[in-house]
Short mmCIF file of C-alpha atoms in Angstrom, two decimals:
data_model
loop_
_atom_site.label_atom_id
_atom_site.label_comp_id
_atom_site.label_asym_id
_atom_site.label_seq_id
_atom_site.Cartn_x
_atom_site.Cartn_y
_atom_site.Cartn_z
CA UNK A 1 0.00 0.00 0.00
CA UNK A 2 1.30 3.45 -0.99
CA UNK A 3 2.88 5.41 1.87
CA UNK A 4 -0.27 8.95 2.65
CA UNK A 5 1.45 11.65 3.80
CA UNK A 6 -0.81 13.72 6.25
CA UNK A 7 -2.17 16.69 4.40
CA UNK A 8 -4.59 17.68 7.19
CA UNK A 9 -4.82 18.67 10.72
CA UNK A 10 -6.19 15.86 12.96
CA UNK A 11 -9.30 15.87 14.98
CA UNK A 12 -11.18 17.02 11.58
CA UNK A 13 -11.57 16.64 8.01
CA UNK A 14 -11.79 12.73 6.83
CA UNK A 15 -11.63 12.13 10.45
CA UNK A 16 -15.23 12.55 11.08
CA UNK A 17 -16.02 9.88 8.36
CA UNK A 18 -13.95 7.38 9.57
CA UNK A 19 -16.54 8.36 12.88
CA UNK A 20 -19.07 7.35 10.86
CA UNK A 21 -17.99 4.12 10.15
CA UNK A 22 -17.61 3.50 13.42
CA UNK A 23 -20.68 4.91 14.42
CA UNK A 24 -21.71 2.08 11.37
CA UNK A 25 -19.58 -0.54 12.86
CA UNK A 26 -21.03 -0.22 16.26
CA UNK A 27 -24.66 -0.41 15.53
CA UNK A 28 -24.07 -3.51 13.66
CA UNK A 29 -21.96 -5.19 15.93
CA UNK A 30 -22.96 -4.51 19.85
CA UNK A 31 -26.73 -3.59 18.62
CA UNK A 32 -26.45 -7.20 17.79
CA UNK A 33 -24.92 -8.57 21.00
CA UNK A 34 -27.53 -6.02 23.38
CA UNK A 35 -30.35 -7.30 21.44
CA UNK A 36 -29.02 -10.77 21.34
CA UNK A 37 -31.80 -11.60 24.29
CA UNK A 38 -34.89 -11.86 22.03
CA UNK A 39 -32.93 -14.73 19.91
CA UNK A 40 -31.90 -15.94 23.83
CA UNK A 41 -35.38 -17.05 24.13
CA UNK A 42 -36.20 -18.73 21.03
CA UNK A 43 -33.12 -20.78 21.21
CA UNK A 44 -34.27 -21.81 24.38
CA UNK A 45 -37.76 -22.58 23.22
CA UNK A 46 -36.57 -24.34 20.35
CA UNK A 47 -33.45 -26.75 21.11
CA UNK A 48 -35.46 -27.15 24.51
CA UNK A 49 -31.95 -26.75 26.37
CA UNK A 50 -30.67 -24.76 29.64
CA UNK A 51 -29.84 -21.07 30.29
CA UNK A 52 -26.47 -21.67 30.80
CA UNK A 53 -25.88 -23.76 27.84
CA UNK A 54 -27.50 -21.13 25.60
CA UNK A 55 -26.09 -18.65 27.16
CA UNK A 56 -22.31 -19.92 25.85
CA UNK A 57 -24.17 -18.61 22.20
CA UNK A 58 -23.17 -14.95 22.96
CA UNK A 59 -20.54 -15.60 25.48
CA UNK A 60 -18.57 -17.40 22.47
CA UNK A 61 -19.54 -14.73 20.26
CA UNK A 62 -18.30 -12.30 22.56
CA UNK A 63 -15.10 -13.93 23.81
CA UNK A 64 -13.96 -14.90 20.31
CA UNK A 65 -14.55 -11.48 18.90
CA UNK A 66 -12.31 -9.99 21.59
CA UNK A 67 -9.66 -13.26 21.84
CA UNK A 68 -8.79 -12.66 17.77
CA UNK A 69 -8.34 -8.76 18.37
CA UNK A 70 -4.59 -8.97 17.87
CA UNK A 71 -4.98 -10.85 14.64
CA UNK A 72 -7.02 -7.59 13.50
CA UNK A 73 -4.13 -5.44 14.96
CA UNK A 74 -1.38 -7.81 13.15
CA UNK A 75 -3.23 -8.13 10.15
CA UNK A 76 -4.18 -4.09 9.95
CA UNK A 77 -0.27 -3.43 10.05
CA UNK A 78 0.23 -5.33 7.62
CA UNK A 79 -2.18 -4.86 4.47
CA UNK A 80 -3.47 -1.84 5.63
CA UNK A 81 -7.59 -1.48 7.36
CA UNK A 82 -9.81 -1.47 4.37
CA UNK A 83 -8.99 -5.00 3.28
CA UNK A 84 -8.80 -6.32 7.02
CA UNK A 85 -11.90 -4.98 8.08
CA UNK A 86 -13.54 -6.31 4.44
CA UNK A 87 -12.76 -9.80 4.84
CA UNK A 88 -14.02 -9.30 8.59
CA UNK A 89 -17.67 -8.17 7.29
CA UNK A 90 -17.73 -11.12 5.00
CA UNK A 91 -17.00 -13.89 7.47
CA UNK A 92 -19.46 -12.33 9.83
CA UNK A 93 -22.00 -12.49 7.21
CA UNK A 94 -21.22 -16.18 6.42
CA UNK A 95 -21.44 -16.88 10.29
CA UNK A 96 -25.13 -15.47 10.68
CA UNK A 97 -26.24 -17.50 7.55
CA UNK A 98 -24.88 -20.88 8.37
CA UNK A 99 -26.16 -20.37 12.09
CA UNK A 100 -29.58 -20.39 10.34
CA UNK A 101 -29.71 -23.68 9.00
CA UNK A 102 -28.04 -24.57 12.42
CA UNK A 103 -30.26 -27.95 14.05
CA UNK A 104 -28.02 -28.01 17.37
CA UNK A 105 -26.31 -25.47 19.61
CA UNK A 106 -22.67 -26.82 18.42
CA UNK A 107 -23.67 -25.65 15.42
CA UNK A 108 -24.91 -21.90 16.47
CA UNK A 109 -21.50 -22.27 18.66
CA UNK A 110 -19.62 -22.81 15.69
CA UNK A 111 -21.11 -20.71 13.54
CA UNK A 112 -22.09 -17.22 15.44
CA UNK A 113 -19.78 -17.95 18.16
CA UNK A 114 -16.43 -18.36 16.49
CA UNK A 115 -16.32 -17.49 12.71
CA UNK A 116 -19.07 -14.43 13.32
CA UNK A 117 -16.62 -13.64 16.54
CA UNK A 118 -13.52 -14.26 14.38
CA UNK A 119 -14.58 -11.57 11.36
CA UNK A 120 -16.09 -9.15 14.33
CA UNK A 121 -12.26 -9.44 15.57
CA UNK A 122 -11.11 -8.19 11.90
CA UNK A 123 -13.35 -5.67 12.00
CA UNK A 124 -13.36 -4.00 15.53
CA UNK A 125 -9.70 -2.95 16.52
CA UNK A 126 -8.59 -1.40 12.84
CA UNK A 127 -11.44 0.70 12.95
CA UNK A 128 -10.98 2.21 17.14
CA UNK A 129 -7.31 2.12 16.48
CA UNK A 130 -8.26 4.33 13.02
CA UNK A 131 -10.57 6.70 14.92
CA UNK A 132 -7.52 7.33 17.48
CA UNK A 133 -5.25 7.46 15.19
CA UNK A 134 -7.18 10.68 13.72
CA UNK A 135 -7.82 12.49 16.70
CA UNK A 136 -6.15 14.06 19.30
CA UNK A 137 -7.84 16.88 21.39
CA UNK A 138 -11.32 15.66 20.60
CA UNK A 139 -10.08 12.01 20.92
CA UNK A 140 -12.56 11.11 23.42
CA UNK A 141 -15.72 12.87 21.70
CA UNK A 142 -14.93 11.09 18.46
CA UNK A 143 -15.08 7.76 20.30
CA UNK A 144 -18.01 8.50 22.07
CA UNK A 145 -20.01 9.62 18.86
CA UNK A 146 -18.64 6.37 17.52
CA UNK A 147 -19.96 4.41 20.17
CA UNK A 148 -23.26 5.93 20.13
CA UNK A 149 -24.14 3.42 17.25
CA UNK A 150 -24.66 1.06 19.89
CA UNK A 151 -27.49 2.97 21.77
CA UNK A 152 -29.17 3.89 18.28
CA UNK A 153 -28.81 -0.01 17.02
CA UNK A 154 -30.48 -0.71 20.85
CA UNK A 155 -33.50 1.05 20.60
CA UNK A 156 -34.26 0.09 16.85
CA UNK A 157 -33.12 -3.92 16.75
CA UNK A 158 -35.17 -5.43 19.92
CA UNK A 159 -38.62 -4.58 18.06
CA UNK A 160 -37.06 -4.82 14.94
CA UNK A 161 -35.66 -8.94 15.46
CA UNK A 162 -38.60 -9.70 17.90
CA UNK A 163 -41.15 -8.57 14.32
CA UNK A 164 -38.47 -10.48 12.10
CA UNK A 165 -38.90 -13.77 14.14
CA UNK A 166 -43.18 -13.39 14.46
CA UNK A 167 -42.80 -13.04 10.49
CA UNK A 168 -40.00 -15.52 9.18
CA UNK A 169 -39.29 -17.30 12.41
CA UNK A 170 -35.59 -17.04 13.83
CA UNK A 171 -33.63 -18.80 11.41
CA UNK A 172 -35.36 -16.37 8.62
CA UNK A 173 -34.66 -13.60 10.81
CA UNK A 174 -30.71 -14.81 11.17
CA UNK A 175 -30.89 -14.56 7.27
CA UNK A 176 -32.30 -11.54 7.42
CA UNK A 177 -29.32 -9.96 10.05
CA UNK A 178 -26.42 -11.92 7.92
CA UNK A 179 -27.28 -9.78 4.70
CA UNK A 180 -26.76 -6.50 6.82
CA UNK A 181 -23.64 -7.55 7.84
CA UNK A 182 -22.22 -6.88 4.34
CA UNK A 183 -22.91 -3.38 5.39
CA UNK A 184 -19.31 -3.77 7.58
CA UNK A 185 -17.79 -3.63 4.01
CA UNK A 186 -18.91 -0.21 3.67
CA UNK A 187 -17.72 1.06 6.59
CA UNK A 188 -13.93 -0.82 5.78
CA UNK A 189 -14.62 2.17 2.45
CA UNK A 190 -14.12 4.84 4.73
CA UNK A 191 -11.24 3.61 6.71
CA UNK A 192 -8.37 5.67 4.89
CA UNK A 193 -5.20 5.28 6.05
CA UNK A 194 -3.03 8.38 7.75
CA UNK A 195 0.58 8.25 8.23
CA UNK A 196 1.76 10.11 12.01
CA UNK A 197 4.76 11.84 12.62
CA UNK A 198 4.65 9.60 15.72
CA UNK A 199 5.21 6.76 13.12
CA UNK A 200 8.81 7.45 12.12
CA UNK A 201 11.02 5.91 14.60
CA UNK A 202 11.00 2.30 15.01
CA UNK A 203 9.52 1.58 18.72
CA UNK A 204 12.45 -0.28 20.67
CA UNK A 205 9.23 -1.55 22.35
CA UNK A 206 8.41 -3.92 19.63
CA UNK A 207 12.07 -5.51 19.35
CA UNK A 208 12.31 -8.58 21.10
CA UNK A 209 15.15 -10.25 19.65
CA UNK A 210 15.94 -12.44 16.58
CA UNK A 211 14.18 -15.86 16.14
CA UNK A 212 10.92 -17.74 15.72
CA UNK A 213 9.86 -16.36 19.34
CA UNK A 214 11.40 -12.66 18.50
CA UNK A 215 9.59 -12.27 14.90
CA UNK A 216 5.88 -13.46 16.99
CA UNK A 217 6.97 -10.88 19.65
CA UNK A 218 7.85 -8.18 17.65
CA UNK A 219 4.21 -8.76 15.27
CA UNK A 220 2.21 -8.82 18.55
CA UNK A 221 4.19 -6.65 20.11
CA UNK A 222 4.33 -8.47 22.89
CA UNK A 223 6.30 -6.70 25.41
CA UNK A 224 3.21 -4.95 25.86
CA UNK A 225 2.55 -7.59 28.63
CA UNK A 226 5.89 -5.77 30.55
CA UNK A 227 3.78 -2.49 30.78
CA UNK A 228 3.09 -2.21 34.52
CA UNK A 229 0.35 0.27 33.20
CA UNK A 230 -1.41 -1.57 30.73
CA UNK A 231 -1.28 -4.91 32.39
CA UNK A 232 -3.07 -3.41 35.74
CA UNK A 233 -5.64 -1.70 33.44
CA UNK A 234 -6.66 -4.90 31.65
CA UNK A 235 -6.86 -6.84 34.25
CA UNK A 236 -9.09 -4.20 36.31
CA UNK A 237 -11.06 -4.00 33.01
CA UNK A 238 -11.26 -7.78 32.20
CA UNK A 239 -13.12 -8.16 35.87
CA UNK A 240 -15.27 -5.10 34.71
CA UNK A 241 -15.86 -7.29 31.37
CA UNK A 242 -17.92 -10.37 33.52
CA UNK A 243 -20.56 -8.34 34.51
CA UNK A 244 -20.86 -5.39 31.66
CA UNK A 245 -23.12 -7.54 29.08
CA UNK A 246 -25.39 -9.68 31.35
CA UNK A 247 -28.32 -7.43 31.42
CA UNK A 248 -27.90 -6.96 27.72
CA UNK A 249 -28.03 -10.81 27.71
CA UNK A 250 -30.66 -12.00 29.87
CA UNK A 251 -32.76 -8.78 30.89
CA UNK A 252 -35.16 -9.69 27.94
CA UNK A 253 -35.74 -13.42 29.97
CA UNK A 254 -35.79 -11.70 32.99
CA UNK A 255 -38.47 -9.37 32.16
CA UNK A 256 -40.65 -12.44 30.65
CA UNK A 257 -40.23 -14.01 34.07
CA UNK A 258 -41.85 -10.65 35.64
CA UNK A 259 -45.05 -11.52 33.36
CA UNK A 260 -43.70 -9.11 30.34
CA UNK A 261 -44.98 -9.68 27.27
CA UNK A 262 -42.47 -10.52 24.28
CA UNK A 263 -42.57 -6.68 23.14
CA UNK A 264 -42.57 -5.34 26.56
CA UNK A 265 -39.33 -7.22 27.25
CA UNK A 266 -37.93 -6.07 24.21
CA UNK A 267 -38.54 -2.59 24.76
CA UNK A 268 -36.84 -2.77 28.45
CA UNK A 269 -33.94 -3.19 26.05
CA UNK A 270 -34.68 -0.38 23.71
CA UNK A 271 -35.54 1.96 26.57
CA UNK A 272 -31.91 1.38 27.55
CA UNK A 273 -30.81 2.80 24.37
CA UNK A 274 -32.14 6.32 25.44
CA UNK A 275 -29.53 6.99 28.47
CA UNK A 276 -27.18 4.88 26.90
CA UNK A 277 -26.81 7.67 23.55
CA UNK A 278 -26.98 10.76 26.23
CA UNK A 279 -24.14 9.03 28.31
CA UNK A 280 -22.11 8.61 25.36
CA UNK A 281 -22.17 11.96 24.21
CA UNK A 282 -21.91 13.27 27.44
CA UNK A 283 -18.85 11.25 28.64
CA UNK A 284 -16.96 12.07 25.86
CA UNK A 285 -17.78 15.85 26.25
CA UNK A 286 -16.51 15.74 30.05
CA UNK A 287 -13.49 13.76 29.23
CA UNK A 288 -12.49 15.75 26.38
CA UNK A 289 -12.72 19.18 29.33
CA UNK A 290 -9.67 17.57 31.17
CA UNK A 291 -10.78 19.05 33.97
CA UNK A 292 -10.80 15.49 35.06
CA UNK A 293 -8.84 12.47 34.33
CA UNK A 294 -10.10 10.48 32.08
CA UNK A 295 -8.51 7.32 34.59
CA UNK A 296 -10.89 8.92 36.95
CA UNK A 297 -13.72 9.37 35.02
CA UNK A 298 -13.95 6.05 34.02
CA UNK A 299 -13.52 4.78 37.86
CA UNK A 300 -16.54 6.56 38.21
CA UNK A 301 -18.63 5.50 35.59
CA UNK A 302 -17.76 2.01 36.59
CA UNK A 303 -18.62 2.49 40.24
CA UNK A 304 -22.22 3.69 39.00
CA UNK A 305 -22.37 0.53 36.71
CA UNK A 306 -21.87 -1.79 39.20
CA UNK A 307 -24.60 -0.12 41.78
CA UNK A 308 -26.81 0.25 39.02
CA UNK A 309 -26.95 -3.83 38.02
CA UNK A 310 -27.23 -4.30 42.02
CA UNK A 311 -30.36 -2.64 41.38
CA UNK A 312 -32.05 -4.17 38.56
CA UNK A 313 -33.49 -7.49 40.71
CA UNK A 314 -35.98 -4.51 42.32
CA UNK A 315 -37.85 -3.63 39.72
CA UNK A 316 -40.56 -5.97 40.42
CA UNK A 317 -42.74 -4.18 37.63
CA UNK A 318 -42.82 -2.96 33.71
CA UNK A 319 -42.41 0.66 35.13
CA UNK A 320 -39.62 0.10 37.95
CA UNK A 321 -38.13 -2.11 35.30
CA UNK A 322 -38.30 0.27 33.06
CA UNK A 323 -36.66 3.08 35.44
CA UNK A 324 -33.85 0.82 36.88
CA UNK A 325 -32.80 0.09 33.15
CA UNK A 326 -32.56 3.96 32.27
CA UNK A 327 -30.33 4.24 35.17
CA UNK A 328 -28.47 1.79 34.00
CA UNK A 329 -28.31 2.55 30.67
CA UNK A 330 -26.44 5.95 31.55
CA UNK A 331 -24.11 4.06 34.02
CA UNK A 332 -23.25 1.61 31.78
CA UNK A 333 -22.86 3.79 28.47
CA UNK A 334 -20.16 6.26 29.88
CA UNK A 335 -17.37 3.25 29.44
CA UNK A 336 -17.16 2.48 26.19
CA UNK A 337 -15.22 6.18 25.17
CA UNK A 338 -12.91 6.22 27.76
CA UNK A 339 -11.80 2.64 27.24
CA UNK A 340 -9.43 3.48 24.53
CA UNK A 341 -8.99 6.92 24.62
CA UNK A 342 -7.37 5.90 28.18
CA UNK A 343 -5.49 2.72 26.22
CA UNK A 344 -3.82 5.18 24.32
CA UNK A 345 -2.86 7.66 27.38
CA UNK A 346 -1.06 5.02 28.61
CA UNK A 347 0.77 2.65 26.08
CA UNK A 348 0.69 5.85 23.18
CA UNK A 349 -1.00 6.52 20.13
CA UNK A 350 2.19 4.42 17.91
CA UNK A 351 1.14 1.25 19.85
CA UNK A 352 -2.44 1.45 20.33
CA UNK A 353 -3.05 -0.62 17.19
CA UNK A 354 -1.52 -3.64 18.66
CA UNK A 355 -2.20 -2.44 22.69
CA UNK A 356 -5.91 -2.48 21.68
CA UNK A 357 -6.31 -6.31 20.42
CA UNK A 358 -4.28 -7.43 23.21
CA UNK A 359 -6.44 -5.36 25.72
CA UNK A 360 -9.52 -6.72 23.84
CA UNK A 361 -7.70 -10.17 23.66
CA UNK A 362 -7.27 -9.96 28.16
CA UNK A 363 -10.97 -9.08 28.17
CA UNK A 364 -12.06 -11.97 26.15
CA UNK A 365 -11.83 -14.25 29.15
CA UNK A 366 -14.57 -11.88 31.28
CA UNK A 367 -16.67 -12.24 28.53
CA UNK A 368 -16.57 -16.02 27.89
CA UNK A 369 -17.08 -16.43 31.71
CA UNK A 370 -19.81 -13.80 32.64
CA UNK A 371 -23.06 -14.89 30.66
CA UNK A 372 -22.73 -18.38 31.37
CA UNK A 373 -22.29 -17.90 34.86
CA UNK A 374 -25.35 -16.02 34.78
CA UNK A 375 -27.43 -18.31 33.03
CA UNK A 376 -25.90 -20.91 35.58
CA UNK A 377 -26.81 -19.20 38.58
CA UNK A 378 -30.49 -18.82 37.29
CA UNK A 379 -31.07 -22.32 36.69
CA UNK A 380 -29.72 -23.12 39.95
CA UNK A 381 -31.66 -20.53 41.50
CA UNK A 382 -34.81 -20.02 39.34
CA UNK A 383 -34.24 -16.18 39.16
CA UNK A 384 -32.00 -13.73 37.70
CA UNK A 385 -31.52 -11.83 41.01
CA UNK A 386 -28.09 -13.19 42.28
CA UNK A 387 -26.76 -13.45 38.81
CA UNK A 388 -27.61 -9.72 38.58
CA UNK A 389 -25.36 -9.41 41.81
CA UNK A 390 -22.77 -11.41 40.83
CA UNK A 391 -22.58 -9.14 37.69
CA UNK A 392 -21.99 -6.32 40.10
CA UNK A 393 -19.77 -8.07 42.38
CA UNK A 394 -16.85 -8.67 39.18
CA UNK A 395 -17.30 -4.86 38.41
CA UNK A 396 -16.95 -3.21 41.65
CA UNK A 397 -13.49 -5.59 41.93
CA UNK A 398 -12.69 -4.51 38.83
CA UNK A 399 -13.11 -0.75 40.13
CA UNK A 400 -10.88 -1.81 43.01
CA UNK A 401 -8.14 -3.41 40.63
CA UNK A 402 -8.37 -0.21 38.67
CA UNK A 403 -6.82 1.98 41.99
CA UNK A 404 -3.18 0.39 41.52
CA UNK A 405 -3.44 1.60 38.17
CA UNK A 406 0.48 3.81 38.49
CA UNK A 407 -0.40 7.48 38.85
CA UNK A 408 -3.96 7.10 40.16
CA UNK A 409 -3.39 8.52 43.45
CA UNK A 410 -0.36 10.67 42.20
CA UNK A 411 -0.14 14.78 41.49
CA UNK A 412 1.92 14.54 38.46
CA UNK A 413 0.44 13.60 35.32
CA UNK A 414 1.54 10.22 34.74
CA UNK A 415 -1.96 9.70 32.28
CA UNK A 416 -1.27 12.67 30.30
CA UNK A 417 -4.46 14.03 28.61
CA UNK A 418 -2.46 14.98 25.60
CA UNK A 419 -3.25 18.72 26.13
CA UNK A 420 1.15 19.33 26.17
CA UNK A 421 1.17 17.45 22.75
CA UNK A 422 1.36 20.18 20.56
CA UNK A 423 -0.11 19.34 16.90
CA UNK A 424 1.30 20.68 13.78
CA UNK A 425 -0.08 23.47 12.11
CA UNK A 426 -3.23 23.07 9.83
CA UNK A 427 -1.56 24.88 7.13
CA UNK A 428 2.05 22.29 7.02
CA UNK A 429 2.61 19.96 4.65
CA UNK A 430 4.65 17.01 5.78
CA UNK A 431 5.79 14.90 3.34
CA UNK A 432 6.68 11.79 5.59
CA UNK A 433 8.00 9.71 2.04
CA UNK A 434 11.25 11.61 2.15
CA UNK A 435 14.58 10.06 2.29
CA UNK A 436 15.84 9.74 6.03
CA UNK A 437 18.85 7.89 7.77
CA UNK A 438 17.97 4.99 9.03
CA UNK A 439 16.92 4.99 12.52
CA UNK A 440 19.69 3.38 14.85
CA UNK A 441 18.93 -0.04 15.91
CA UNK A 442 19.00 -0.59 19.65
CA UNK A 443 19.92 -3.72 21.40
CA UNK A 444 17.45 -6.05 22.56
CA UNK A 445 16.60 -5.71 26.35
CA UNK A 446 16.50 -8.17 29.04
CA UNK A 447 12.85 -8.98 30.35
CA UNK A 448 13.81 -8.17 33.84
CA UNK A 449 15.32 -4.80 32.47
CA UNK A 450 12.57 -4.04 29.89
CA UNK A 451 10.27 -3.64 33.08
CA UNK A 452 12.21 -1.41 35.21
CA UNK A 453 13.40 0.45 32.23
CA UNK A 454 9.18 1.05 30.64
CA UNK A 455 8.23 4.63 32.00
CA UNK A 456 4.45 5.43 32.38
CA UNK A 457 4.51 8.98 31.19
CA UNK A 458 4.55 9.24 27.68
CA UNK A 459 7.27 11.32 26.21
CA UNK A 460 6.66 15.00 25.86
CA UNK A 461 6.90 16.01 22.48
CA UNK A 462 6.05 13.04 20.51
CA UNK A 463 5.94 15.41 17.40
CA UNK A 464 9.84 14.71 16.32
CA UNK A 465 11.37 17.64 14.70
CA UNK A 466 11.50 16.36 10.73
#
């Protein structure tokens, strides 16, 4: 792929389309997995099986799509995110059609829950680590208008699959939601590719020797796992993970178990949507301010998720179930922007591509665990209500977790909010295909060394002088 010099100022221009596709991206994708509870029930209807055992469905789904995220990030280096992202669209279409001639859950397993997951994985972490790579001061704005696609999708696709199934039945409906995958293609359109300043030197980071072992290292860029920082976010964030999607999963059952009619229960889900788009916007607004951290902004947000899920099991009734989700729609929808547009505080915006699908790749695990162990502690109990505070109970640890994050506590700025980074002016041209000597090549570091040596703060001037 031919070398683009940047002709344009970041946080504008082509940026904003490449917000559009993942505004596109988003709708398709999580509107899928938060309405995923009105196919929840027919798959439990049909194959006359468990909670638990359906539940692995989305968990799969899920788990794979976040497990494969480095193969997006290795893949997008190399041929570039149009193609990646492509192929990804294409293989999640094929996933939704072959899960609708599925006649056993293996089948849905294999089908939605690893090559669907697998092309979702193509898809997701090109396009977040193309949005970042656009923006700077607006950073966090851009990914929450990105994210709203999931609200939108969340209001519209409950009703929308619930009137698909009453009309074709769920495998036409499947059919149905397979041909607007393709639509990921046209999003991958919009992706075009921007060369940084920031992209010059060669990261020492990503130099882990010669070898078999040093050439996986240096693709995955695996010394990532040496970042005190990044490994104490993911893990805080992979706890967060087990309880984030089970009301998206099982609120739909749970309100048929109140006496909810199959619309009613899908419109607890599209009420949702409501405070979930005003969170979005307005989380990315605040963090964007810096008058806050965005490390402490999303402590908070996560501290109001967790209490919120505590208090779904009391809404007895349509309307307190119907209040208790709005709540929780806000809570919940006030992550998703400051997920990455932390990730790249911390590791930098040259190694978010590949810090992003391992971050997604460390949450995988929270996903694959947290619906099923839902659905198991409702057949077990009969209810939803203590696998609604179990939900809670991973994300307020993951809250905790998130304190020893380095810098948390401290009065320098050791998660720099980018507002010292000073951006070129609108009016430059830099031509970043000119001839330059070749960086110097840097011996490769000792593990043990490689830790001490990785600082948190991020350098001050990342624009180098060309």
């Amino acid at each position: 792929m031919a070398k683009i010099t940047r002709r344009e100022p970041l946080d504008g221009g082509w940026g904003w389309m490449v917000v559009l596709a993942g505004f596109l991206k988003n709708c398709l994708m999580f509107g899928l997995i938060r309405s995923f509870g009105v196919f929840f029930v027919q798959f439990t209807v049909h194959f006359e099986e468990s909670s638990s055992r359906v539940s692995w469905i989305g968990s799969l789904l899920l788990a794979m799509h976040q497990f494969a995220s480095p193969f997006g990030s290795l893949f997008g280096t190399q041929f570039g995110a149009r193609p990646v992202v492509m192929v990804g669209g294409v293989l999640a279409c094929l996933g939704l059609l072959t899960a609708s001639f599925g006649q056993s859950l293996l089948h849905l397993y294999l089908s939605i829950g690893l090559l669907t997951g697998f092309g979702w994985a193509l898809v997701f972490t090109p396009t977040i680590a193309t949005i970042a790579r656009y923006f700077r001061r607006r950073r966090t704005l851009a990914t929450g208008l990105a994210f709203t696609g999931v609200g939108i999708a969340s209001f519209f696709f409950p009703p929308l699959f619930q009137f698909l199934i009453d009309g074709y039945g769920w495998r036409g409906a499947l059919q149905v939601v397979s041909a607007m995958m393709l639509n990921l293609c046209v999003c991958a359109a919009l992706l075009r590719p921007i060369r940084l300043i920031e992209d010059l030197p060669v990261a020492s980071a990503g130099n882990a020797g010669d070898g078999c072992w040093g050439k996986v290292a240096s693709a995955f860029d695996l010394t990532l796992f040496l970042h005190r920082g990044f490994m104490v976010y993911s893990c805080a964030l992979l706890l967060v993970t087990v309880g984030y999607f089970v009301p998206y999963v099982h609120l739909v059952a749970h309100g048929k178990s109140l006496g909810l009619s199959d619309y009613e229960a899908a419109f607890v889900i599209s009420i949702n949507a409501i405070s979930d788009i005003v969170a979005r916007l307005f989380s990315g607004w605040i963090g964007d301010l810096r008058q806050i951290r965005k490390i402490h902004l999303l402590f908070l947000w996560s501290v109001l998720s967790g209490i919120s899920i505590l208090l779904i099991p009391a809404g007895n009734s349509y309307t307190g179930l119907i209040a208790l989700t709005l709540f929780y729609g806000f809570c919940a929808g006030g992550l998703p922007a400051l997920l990455f547009a932390t990730l790249s505080d911390i590791v930098g915006i040259e190694r978010i591509l590949h810090a992003t699908g391992l971050f997604l790749m460390l949450m995988s695990f929270g996903s694959l665990l947290g619906p099923p162990l839902s659905g198991f502690l409702r057949d077990r109990t009969g209810n939803f209500t203590i696998s609604f505070m179990t939900a809670a109970g991973f994300i307020l640890a993951g809250c905790l977790v998130l304190l020893f994050t380095p810098g948390f506590f401290g009065g320098s700025k050791v998660l720099p909010d980018d507002e010292d980074i000073a951006s070129p002016p609108s009016s430059s041209r830099i031509d970043l295909n000119e001839e330059r000597p070749a960086p110097r090549k840097e011996e490769p570091m000792s593990p043990g060394l490689a830790w001490k040596s990785l600082s948190f703060p991020l350098p001050e001037n990342l624009e180098t002088n060309v």
